[in-house]
mmCIF file of C-alpha atoms and ligand atoms in Angstrom:
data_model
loop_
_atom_site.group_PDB
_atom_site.id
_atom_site.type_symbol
_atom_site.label_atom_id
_atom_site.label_comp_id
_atom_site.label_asym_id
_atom_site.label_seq_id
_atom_site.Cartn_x
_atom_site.Cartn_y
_atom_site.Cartn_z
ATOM 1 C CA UNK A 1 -27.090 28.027 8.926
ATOM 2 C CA UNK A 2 -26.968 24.755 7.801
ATOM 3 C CA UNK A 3 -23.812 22.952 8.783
ATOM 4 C CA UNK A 4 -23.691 20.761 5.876
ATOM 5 C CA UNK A 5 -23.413 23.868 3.487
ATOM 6 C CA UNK A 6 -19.856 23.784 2.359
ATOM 7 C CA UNK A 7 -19.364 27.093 0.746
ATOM 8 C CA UNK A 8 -22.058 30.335 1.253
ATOM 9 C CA UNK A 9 -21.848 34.037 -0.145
ATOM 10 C CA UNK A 10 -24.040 36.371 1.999
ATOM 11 C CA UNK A 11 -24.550 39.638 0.383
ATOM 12 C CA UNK A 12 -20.727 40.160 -0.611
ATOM 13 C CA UNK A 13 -19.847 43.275 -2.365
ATOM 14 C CA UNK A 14 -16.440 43.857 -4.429
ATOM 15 C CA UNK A 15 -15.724 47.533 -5.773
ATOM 16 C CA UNK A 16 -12.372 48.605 -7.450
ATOM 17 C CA UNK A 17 -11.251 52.109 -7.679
ATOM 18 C CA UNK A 18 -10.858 52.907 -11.167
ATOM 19 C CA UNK A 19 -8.815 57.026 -11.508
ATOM 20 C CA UNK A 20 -11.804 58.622 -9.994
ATOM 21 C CA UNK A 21 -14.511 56.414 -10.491
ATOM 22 C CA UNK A 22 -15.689 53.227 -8.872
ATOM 23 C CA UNK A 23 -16.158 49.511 -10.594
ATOM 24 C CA UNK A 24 -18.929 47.628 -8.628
ATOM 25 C CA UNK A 25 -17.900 44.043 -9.562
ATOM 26 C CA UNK A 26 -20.226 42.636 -6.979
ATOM 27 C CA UNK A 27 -23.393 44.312 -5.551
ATOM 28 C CA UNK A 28 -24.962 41.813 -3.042
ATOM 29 C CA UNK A 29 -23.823 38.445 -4.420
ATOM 30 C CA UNK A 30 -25.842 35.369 -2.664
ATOM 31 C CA UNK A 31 -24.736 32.088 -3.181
ATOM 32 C CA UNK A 32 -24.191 28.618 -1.090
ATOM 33 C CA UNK A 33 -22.702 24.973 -2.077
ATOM 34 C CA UNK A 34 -23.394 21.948 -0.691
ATOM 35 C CA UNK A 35 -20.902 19.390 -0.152
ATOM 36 C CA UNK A 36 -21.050 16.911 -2.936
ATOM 37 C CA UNK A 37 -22.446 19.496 -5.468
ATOM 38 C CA UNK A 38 -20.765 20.928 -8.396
ATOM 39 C CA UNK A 39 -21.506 24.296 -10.096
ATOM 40 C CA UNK A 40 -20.523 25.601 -12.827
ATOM 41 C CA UNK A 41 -19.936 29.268 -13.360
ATOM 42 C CA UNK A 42 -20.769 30.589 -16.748
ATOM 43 C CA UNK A 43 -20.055 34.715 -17.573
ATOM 44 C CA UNK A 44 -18.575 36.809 -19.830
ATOM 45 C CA UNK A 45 -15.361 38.029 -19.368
ATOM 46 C CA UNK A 46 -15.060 41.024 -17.050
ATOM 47 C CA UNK A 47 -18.110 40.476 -15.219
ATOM 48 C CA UNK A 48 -16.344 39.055 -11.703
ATOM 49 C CA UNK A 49 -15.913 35.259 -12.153
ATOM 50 C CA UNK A 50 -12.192 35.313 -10.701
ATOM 51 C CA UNK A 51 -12.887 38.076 -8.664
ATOM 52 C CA UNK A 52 -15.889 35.679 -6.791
ATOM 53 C CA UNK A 53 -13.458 32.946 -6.645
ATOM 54 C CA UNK A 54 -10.625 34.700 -5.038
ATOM 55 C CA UNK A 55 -13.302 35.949 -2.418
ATOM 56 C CA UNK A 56 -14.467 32.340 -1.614
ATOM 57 C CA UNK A 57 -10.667 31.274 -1.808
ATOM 58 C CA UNK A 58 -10.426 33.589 1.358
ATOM 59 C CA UNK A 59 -7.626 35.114 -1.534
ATOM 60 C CA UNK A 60 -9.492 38.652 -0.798
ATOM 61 C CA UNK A 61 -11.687 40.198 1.268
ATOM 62 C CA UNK A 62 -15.149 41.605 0.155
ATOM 63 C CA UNK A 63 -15.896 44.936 0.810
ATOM 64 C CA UNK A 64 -19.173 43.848 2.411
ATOM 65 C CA UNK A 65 -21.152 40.822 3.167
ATOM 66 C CA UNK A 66 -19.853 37.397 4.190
ATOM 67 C CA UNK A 67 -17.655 34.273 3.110
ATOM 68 C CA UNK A 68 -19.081 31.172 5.084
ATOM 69 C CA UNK A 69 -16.682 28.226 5.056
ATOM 70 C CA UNK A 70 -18.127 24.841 6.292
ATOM 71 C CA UNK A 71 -20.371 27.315 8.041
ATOM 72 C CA UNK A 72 -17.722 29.345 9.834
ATOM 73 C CA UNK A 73 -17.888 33.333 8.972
ATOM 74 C CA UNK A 74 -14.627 34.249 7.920
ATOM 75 C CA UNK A 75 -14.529 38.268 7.856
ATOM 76 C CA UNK A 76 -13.479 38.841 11.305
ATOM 77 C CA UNK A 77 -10.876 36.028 10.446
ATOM 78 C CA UNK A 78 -7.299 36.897 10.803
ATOM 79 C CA UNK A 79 -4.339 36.526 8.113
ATOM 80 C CA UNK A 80 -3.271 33.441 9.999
ATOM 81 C CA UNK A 81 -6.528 31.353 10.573
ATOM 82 C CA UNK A 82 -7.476 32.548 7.053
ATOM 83 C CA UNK A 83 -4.558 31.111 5.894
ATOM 84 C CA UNK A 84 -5.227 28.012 8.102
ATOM 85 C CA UNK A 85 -8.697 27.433 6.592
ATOM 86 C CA UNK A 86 -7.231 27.615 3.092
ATOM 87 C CA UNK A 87 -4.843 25.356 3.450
ATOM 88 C CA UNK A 88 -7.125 22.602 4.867
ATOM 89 C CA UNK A 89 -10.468 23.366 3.345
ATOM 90 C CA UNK A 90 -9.815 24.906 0.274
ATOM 91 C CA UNK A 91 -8.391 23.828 -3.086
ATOM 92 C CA UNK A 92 -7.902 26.207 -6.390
ATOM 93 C CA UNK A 93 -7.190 25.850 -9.797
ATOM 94 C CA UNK A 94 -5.686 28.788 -12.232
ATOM 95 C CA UNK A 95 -5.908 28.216 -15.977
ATOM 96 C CA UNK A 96 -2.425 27.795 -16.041
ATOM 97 C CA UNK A 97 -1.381 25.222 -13.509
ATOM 98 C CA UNK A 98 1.246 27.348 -11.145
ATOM 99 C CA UNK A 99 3.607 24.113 -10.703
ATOM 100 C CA UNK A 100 6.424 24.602 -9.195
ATOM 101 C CA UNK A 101 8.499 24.293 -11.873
ATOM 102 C CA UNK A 102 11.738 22.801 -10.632
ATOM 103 C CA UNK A 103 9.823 19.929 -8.540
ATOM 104 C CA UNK A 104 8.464 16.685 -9.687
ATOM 105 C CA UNK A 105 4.873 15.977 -10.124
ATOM 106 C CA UNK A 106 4.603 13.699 -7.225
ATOM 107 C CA UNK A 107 6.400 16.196 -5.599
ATOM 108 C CA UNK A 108 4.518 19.171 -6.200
ATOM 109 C CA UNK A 109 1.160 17.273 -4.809
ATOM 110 C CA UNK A 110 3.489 16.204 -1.730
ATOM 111 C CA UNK A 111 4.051 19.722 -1.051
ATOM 112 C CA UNK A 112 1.049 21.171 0.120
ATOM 113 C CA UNK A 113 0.766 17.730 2.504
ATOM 114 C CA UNK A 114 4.569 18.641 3.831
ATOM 115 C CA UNK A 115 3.582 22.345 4.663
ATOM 116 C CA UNK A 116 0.451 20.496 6.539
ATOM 117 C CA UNK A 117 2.194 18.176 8.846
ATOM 118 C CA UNK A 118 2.256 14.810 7.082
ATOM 119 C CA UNK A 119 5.382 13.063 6.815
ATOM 120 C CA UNK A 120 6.806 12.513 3.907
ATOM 121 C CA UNK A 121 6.227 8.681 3.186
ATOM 122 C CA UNK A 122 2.180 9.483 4.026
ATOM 123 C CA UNK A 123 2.598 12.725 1.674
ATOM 124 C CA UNK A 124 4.256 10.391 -1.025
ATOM 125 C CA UNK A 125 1.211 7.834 -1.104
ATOM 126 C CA UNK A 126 -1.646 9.995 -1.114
ATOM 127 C CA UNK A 127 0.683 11.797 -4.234
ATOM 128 C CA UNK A 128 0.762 8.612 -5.652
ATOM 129 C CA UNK A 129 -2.693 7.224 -5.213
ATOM 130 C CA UNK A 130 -3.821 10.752 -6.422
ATOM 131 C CA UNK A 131 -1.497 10.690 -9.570
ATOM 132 C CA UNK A 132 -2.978 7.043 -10.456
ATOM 133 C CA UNK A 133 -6.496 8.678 -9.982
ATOM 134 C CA UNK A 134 -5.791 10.802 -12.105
ATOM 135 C CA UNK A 135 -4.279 8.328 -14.712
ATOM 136 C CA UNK A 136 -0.919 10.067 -15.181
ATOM 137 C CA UNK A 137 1.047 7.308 -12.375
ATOM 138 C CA UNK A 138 3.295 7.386 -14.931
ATOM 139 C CA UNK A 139 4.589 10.875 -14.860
ATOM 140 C CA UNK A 140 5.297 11.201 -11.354
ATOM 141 C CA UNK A 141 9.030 11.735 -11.552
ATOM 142 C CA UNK A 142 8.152 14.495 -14.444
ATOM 143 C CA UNK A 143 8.872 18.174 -14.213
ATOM 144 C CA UNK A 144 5.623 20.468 -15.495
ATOM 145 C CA UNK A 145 8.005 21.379 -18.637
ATOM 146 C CA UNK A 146 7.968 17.786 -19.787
ATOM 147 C CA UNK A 147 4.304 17.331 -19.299
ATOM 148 C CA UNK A 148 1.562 17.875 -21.894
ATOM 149 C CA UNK A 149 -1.043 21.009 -20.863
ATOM 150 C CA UNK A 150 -3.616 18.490 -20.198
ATOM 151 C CA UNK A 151 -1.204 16.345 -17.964
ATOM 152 C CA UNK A 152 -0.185 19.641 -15.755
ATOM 153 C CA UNK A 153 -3.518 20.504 -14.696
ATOM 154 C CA UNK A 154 -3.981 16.825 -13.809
ATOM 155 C CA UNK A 155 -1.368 17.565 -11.627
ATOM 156 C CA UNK A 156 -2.471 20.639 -10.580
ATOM 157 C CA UNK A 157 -5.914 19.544 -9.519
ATOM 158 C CA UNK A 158 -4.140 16.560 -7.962
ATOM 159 C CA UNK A 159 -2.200 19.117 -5.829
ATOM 160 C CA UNK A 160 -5.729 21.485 -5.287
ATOM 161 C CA UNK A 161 -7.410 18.195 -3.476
ATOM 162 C CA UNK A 162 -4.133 16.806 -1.985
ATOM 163 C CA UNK A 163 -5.192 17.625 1.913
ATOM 164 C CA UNK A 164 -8.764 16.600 1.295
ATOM 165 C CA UNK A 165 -10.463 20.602 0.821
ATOM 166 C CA UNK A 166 -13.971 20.581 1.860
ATOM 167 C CA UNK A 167 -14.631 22.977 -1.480
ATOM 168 C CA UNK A 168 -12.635 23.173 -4.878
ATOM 169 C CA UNK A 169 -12.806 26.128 -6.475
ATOM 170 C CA UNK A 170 -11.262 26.131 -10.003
ATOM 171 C CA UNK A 171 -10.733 29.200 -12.666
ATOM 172 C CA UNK A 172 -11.328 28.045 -16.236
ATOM 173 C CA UNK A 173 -9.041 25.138 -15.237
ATOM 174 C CA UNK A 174 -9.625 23.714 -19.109
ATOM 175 C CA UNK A 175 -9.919 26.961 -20.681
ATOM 176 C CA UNK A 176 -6.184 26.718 -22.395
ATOM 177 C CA UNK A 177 -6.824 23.143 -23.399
ATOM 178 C CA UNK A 178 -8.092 21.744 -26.720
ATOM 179 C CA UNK A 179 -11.840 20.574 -26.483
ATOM 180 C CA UNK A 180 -10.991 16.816 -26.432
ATOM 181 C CA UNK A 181 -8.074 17.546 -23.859
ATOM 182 C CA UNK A 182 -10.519 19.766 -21.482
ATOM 183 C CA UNK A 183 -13.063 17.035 -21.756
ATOM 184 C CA UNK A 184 -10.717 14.373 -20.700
ATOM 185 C CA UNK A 185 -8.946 16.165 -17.766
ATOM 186 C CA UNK A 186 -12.711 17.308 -16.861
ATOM 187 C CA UNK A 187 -13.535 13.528 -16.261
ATOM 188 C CA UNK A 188 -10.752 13.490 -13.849
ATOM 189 C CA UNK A 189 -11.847 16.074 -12.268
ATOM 190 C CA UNK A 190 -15.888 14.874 -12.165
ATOM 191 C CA UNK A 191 -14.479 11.403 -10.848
ATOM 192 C CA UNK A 192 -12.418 13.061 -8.198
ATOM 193 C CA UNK A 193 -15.580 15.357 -7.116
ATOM 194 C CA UNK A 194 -17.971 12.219 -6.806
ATOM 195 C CA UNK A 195 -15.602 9.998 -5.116
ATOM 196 C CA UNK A 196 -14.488 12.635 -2.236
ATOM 197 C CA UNK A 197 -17.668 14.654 -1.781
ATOM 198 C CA UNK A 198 -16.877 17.763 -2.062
ATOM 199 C CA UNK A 199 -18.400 20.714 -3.250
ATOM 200 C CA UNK A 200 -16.822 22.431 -6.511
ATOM 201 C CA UNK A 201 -17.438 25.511 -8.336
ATOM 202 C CA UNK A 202 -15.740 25.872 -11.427
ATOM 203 C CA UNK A 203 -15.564 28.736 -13.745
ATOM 204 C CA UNK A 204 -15.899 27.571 -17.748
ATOM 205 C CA UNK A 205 -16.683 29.169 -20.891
ATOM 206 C CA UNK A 206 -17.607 25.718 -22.241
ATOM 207 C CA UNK A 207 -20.917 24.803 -22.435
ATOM 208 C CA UNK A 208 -20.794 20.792 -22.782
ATOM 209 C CA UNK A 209 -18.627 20.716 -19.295
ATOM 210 C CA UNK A 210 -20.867 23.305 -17.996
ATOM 211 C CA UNK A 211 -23.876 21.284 -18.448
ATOM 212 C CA UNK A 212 -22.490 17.918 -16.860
ATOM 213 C CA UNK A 213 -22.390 20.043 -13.409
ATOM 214 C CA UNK A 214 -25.334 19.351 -10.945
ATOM 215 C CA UNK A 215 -25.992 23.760 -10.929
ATOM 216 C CA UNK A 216 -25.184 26.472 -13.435
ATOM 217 C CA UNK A 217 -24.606 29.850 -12.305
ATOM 218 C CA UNK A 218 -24.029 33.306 -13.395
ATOM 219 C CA UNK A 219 -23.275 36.706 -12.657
ATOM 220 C CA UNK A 220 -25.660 39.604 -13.653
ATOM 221 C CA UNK A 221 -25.559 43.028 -13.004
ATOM 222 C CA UNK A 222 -23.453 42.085 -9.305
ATOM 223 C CA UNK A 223 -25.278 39.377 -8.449
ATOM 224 C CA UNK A 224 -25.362 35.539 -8.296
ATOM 225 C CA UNK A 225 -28.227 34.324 -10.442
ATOM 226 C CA UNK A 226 -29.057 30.406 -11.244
ATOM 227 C CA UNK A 227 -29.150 29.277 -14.849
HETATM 228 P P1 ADP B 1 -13.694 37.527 -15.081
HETATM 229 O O1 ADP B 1 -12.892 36.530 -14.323
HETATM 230 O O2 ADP B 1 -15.163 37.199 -15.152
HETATM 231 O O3 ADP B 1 -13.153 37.781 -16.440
HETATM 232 P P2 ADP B 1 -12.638 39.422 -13.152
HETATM 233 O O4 ADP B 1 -13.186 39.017 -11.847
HETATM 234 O O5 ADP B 1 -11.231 39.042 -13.442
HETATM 235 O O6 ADP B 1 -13.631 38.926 -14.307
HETATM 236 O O7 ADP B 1 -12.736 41.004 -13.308
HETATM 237 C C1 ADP B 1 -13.967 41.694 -13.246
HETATM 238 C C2 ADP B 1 -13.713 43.156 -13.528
HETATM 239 O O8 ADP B 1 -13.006 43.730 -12.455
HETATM 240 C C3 ADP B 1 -12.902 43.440 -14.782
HETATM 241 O O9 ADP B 1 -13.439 44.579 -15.428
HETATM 242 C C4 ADP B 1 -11.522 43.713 -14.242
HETATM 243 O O10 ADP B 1 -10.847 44.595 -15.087
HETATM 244 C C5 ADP B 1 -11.815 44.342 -12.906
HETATM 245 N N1 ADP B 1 -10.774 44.082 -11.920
HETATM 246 C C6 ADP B 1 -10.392 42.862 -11.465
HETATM 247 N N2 ADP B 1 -9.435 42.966 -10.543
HETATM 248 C C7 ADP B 1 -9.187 44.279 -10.404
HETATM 249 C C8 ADP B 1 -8.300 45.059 -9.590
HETATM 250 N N3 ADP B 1 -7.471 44.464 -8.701
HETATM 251 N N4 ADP B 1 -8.320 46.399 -9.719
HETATM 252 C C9 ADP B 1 -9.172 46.996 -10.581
HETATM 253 N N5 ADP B 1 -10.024 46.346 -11.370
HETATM 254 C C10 ADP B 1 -10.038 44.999 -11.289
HETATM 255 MG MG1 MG B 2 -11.261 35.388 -14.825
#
């Protein structure tokens, strides 16, 4: 495949055992990312948008087909290289931002740097530099409770990109925000995704910040189709 594809869905296949029955989230989903290239993924709820990003977050495993990272199959992957590949390739984003509450901004984006090796003066720049990207410099000694909604998921998207992931994958990352909040943190986000290059697929119910994205995507009956 080609090497420069950052993220690719071969045929992958989600059920969940419901009491007797079976829920087929995901019947053959196809689907690939270049780096570079943002998506946005538009569905109703229920219909598998989490449940797609936790598969390309290496978070779960399909029940069949493939997760390609950077063009690496990752189903015969263990725990430990999956974990590996997630922590250097791969950056998410929850609706609500997951900070650890009793750390810092700055020190919540250091964190994921620490567990990677850096030291901690390198880990504190890149925090920094990332914080100012972000516009919110000022708010690095914060905790998440002092910081407005908008201003945490600045952080957390901050944190998502803070070793330099090869895809970001975010879950309606402005969907508890007010519209002029969501479009403000989006920008952030758009800046960061032009200025590193990498590929992003991010789940939104809102159409204006869904049609800013280079690709629109959704999910019908299992399967990945383009908008
Ligand atoms: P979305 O993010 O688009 O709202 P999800 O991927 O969260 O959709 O869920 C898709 C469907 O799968 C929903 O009907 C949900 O109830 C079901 N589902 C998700 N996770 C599980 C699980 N672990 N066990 C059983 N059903 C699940
Ligand atoms: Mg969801």
């Amino acid at each position: 495949m080609n090497a420069r594809v950052a993220l690719q869905l071969s045929g992958v296949e989600r059920h969940y055992t419901q009491g007797e029955g079976v829920l087929s989230i995901l019947k053959g989903a196809d689907f690939s990312l270049h780096g570079g290239q943002t998506v946005a993924l538009v569905a109703p709820s229920g219909t598998g948008k989490s449940t797609l990003l936790h598969l390309a977050g290496l978070l779960e495993r399909p029940d069949a087909g493939e997760v390609f990272i950077n063009g690496q199959s990752c189903g015969a992957l263990g725990d430990e290289q999956r974990t590996a590949i997630r922590r250097n390739d791969i950056g998410f984003v929850y609706q609500f931002h997951h900070l650890l509450p009793e750390f810092t901004a700055i020190e919540n984006i250091m964190m994921p740097q620490l567990i990677a090796g850096l030291n901690k003066a390198e880990a504190r720049e890149r925090a920094a530099a990332l914080l100012d990207y972000m516009r919110i410099g000022h708010r690095a000694e914060h905790r998440p409770s002092e910081l407005s909604g908008g201003e945490q998921q600045r952080v957390a998207i901050a944190r998502a990109v803070a070793n330099a992931p090869l895809v970001l994958l975010a879950d309606e990352p402005t969907g508890n925000l007010d519209p002029e909040t969501a479009g403000y943190v989006f920008d952030a986000l758009e800046a960061l995704v032009r200025q590193s290059g990498l590929a992003a697929m991010i789940a939104t119910h809102n159409y204006d910040l869904a049609a800013r994205m280079d690709r629109r995507v959704t999910i019908e009956d299992g399967k990945v189709v383009e908008l």
